[in-house]
GROMACS .gro file of C-alpha atoms in nm:
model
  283
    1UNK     CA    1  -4.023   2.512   1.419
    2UNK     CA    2  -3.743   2.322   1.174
    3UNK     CA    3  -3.996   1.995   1.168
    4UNK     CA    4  -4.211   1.990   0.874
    5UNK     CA    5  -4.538   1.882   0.951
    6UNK     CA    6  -4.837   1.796   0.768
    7UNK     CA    7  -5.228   1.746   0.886
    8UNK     CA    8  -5.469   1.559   0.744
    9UNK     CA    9  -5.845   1.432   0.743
   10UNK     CA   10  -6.028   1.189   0.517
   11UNK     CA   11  -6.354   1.394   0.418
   12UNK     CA   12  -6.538   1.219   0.055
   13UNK     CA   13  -6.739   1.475  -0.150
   14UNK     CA   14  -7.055   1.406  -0.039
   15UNK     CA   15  -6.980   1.437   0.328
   16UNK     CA   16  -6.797   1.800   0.281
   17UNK     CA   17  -7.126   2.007   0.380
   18UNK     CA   18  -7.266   1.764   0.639
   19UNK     CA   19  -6.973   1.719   0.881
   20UNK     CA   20  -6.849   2.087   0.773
   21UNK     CA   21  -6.522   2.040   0.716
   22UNK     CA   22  -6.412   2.376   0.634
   23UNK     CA   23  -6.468   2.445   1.000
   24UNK     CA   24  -6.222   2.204   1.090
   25UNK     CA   25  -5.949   2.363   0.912
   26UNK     CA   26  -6.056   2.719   0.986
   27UNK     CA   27  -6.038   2.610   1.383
   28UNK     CA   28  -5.677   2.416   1.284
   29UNK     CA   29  -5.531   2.752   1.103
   30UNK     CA   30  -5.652   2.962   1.356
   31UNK     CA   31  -5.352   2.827   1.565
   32UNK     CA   32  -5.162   2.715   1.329
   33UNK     CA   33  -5.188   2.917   1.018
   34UNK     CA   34  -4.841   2.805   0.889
   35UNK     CA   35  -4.858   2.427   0.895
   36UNK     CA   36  -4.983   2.230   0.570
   37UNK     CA   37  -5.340   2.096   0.610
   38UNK     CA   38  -5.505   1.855   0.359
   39UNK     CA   39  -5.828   1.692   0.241
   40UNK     CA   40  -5.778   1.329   0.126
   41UNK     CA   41  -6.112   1.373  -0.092
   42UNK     CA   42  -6.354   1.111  -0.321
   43UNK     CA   43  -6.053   1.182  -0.582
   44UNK     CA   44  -5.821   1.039  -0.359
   45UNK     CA   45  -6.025   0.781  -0.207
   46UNK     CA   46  -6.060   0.650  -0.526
   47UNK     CA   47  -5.712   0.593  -0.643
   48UNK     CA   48  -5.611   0.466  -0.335
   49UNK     CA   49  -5.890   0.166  -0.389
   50UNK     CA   50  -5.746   0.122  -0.768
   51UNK     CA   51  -5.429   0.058  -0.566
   52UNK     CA   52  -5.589  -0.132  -0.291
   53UNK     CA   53  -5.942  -0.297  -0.391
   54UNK     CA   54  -5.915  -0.442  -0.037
   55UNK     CA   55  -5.964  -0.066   0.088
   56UNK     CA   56  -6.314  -0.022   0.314
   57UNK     CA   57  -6.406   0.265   0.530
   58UNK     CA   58  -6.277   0.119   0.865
   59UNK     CA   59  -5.942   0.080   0.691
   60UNK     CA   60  -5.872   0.413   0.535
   61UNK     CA   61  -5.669   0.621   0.795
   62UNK     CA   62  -5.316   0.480   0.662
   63UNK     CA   63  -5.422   0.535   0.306
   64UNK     CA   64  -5.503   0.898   0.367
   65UNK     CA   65  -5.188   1.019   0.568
   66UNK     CA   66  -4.920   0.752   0.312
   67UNK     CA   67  -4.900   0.997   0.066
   68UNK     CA   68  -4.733   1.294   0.228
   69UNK     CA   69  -4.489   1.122   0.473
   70UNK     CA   70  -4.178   1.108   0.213
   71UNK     CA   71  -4.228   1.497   0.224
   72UNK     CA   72  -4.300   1.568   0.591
   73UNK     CA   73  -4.107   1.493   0.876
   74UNK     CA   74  -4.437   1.431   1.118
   75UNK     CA   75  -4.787   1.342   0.943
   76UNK     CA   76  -5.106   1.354   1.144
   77UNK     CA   77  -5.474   1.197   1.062
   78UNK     CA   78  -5.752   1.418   1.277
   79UNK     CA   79  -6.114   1.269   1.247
   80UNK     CA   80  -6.323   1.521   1.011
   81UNK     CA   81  -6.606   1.519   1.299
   82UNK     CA   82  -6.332   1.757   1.514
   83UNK     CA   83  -6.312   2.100   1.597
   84UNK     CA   84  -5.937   2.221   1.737
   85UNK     CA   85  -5.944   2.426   2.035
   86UNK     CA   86  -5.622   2.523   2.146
   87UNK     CA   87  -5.235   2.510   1.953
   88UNK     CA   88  -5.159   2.131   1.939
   89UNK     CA   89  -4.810   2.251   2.093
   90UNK     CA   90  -4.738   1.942   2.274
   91UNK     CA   91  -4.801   1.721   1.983
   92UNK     CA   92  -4.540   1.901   1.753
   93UNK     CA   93  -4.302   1.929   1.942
   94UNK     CA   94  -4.279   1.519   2.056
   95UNK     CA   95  -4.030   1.390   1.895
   96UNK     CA   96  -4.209   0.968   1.960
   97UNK     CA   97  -4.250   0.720   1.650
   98UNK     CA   98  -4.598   0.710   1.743
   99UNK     CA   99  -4.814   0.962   1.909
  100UNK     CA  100  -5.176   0.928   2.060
  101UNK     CA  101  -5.479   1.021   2.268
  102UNK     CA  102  -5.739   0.802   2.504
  103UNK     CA  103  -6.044   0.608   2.400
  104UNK     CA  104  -6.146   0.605   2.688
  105UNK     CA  105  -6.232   0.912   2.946
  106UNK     CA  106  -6.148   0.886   3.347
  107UNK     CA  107  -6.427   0.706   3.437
  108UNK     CA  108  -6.295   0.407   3.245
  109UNK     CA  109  -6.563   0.447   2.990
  110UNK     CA  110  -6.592   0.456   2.631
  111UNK     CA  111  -6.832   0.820   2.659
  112UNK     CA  112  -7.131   0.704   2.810
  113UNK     CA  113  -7.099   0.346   2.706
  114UNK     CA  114  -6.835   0.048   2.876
  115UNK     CA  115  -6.490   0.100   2.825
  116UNK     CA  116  -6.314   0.006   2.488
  117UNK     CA  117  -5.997  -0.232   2.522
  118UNK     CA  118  -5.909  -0.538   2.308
  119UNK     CA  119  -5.633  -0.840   2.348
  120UNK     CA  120  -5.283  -0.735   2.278
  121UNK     CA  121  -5.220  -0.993   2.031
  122UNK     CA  122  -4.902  -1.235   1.970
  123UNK     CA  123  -4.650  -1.113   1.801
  124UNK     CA  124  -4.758  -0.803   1.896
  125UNK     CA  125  -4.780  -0.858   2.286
  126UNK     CA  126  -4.860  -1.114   2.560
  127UNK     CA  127  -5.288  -1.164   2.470
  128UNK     CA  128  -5.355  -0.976   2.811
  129UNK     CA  129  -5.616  -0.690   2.793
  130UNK     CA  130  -5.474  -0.335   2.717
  131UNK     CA  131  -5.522  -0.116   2.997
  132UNK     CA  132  -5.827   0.071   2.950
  133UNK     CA  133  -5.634   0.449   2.985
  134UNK     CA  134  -5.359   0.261   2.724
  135UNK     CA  135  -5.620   0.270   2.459
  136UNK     CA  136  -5.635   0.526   2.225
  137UNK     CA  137  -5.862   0.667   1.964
  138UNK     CA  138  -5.747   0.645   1.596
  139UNK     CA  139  -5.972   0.910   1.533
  140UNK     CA  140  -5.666   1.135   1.632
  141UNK     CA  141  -5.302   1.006   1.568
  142UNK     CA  142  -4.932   1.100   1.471
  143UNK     CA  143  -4.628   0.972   1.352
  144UNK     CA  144  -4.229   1.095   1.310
  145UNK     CA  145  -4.142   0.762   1.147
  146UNK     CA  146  -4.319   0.698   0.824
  147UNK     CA  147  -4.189   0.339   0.842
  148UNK     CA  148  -4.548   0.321   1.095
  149UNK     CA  149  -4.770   0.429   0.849
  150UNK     CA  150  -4.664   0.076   0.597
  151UNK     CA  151  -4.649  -0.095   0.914
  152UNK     CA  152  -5.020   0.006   0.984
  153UNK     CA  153  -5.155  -0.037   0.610
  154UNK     CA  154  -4.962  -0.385   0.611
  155UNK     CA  155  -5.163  -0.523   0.942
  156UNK     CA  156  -5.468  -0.328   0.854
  157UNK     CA  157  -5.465  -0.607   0.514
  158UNK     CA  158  -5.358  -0.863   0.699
  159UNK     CA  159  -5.677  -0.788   0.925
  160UNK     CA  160  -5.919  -0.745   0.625
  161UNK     CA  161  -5.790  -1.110   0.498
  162UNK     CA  162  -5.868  -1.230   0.825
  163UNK     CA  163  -6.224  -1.084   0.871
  164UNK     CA  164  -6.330  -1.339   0.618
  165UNK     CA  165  -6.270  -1.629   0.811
  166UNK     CA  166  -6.320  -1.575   1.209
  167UNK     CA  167  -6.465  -1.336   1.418
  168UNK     CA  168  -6.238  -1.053   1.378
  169UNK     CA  169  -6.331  -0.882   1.761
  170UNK     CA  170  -6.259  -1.140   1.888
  171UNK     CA  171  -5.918  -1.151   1.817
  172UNK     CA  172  -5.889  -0.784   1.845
  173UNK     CA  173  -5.830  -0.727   1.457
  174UNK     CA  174  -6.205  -0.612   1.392
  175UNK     CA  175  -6.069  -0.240   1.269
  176UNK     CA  176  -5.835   0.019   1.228
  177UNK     CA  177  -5.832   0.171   1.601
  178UNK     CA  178  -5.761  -0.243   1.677
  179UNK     CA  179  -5.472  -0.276   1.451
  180UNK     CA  180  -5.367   0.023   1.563
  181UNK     CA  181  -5.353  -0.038   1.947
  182UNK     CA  182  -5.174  -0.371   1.829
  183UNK     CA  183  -4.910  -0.167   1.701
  184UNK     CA  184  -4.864   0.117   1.926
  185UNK     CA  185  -4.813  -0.133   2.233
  186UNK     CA  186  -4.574  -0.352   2.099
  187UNK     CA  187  -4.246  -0.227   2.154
  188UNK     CA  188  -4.089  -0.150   1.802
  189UNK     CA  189  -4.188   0.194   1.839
  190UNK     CA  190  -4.149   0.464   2.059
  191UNK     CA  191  -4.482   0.576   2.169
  192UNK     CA  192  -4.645   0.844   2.383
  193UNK     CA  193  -5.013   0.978   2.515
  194UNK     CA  194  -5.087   1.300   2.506
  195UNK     CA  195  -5.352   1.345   2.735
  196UNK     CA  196  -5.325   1.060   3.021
  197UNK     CA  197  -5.488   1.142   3.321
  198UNK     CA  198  -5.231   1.422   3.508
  199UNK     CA  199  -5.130   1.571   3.201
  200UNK     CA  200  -5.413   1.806   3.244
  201UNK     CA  201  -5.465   1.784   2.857
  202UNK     CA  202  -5.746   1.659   2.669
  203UNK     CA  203  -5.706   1.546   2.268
  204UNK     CA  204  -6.027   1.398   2.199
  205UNK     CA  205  -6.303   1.173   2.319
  206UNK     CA  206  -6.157   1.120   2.659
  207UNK     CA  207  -6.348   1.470   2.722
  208UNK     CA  208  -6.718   1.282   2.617
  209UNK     CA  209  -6.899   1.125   2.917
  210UNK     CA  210  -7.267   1.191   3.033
  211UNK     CA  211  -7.594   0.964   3.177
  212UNK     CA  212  -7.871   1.130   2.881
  213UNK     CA  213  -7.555   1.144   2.557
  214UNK     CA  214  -7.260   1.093   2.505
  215UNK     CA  215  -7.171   1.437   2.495
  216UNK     CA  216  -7.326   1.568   2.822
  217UNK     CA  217  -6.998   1.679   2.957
  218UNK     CA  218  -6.966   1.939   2.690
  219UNK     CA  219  -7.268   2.123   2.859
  220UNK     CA  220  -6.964   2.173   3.154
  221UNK     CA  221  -6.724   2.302   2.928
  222UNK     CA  222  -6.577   2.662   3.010
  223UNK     CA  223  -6.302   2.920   2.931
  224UNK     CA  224  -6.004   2.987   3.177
  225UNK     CA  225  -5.705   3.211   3.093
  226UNK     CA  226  -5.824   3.241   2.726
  227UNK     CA  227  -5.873   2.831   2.652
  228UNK     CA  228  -6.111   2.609   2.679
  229UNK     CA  229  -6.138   2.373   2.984
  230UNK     CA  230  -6.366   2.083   3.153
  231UNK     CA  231  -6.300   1.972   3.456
  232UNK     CA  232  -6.170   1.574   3.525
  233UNK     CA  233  -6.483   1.337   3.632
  234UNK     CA  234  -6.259   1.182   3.872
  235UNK     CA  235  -5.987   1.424   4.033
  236UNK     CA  236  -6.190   1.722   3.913
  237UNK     CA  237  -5.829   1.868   3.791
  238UNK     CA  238  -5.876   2.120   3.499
  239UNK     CA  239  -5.807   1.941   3.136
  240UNK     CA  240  -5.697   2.167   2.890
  241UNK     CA  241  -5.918   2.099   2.586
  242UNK     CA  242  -5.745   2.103   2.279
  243UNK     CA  243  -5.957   1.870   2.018
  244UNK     CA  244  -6.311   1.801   2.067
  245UNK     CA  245  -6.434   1.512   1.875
  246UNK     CA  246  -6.769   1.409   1.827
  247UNK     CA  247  -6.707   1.006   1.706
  248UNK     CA  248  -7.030   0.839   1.838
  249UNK     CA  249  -7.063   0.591   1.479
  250UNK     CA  250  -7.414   0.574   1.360
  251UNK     CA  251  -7.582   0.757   1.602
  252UNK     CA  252  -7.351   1.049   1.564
  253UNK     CA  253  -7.421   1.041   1.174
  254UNK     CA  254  -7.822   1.014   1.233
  255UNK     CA  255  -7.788   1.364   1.506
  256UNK     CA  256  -7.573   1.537   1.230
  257UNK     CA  257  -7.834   1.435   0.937
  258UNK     CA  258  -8.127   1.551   1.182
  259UNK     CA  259  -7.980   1.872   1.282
  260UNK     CA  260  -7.871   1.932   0.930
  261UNK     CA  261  -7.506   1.902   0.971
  262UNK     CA  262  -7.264   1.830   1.219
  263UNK     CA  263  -7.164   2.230   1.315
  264UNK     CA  264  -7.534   2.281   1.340
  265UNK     CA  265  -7.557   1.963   1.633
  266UNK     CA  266  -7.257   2.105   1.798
  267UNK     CA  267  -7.447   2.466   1.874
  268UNK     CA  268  -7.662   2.246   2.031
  269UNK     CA  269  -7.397   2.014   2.185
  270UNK     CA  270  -7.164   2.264   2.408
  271UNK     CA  271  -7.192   2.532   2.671
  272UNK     CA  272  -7.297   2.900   2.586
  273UNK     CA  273  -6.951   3.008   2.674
  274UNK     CA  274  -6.763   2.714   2.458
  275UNK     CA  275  -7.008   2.826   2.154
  276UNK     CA  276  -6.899   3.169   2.167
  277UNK     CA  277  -6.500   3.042   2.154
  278UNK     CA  278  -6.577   2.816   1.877
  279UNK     CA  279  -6.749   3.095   1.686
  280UNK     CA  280  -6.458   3.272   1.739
  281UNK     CA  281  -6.210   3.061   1.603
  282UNK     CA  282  -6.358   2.933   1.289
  283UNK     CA  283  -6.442   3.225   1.149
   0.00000   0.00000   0.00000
């Protein structure tokens, strides 16, 4: 492949052991043992908020992916709460400004909770809703044009300035994944999905649903033709899994400190046959 691509994820010191990073990138170089992968650490976090004192957690992706796109042709930000499954083939090879994955799963929900959308803001778009299958996670995102990334960082301060007077939700500027979705919808950049429903993909949280967790649908998970699959809640087509991605906020970070780290919770998470091709591939 002639594109130069880096992957990154924003991990701080002391959450190294308890999300288990290093099983993130053993998963990611088990496909893809000769693409760079980096760890935007508490070193880095730290000069970036000597740069930007406005920096907070929910505005960090930006930061953590800015300093590698003069270098790299394509730059992508995966949560540190992932595990890759499969070779991200489709997302190399796009050739979009902006490239992303649902929010939201088929049933229209946000895992087990309502769907996520927000209002598609002036100047960005019209102030209708965003279709809930539009919406994407920015737990999982990647750019060709590194003019996105200022773009992003830019809006993502303009945001921050703006959280001190209003009700930030409200006008659909409360985070990242917000300012995000502004920007991928608007029209200045070319933009594509990777797993919309028929693409028989699956990049992320679109494969969490359930009625007890969040996560029950991972008890359904399987292995077809050497990669992991879950069947669609709605068409019941098969969804190649490529990413899974835990997300779930504060309640994800209380199971992870309970089990005693994240890669401890997902043994407990996923079916006996997903376990044994996650073993497989981070070792």
């Amino acid at each position: 492949m002639s594109k130069k691509i880096a992957v990154t994820t924003w991990c701080t010191d002391d959450y190294v052991d308890l999300i288990g990073v290093e099983d993130l990138v053993k998963s990611f170089k088990h496909f893809h043992p000769d693409i760079d992968f980096f760890i935007f650490d508490s070193k880095m976090t730290e000069e970036a908020k000597v740069k930007d004192p406005w920096l907070k957690p929910v505005w960090m992706m930006a930061p953590t992916c800015m300093p590698y796109i003069n270098d790299y042709d394509m730059v992508v930000h995966i949560d540190g709460d992932s595990v890759v499954t499969g070779p991200l083939t489709e997302l190399f090879e796009s050739e979009e400004d902006i490239i992303g994955v649902r929010n939201n799963n088929s049933l229209g929900k946000a895992s087990s909770h309502q769907g996520i959308t927000i209002a598609h803001l002036p100047p960005f778009g019209n102030g209708n809703p965003i279709p809930v299958q539009q919406f994407i996670n920015a737990g999982f995102i990647a750019s060709n044009n590194k003019e996105f990334w200022y773009d992003w960082h830019n809006l993502n301060e303009e945001a921050y300035m703006i959280k001190t007077e209003v009700d930030p939700y409200f006008h659909g500027l409360g985070d990242e994944q917000d300012t995000l979705n502004q920007l991928f919808h608007w029209g200045k950049y070319s933009t594509k999905i990777l797993d919309l429903m028929g693409t028989g993909l699956s990049y992320g949280v679109c494969n969490t649903w359930g009625i007890e967790t969040h996560w029950d649908s991972w008890r359904d998970l399987y292995v077809q033709d050497g990669q992991l699959c879950l069947d669609d809640p709605v068409n019941g087509d098969r969804m190649v899994v490529k990413v899974l991605h835990q997300a779930g906020g504060s309640l994800a970070a209380e199971l992870n400190r309970s089990s005693g780290g994240l890669r401890k919770w997902f043994r407990t998470a996923v079916s006996e046959e997903a376990l044994d091709y996650i073993d497989k591939i981070t070792k």
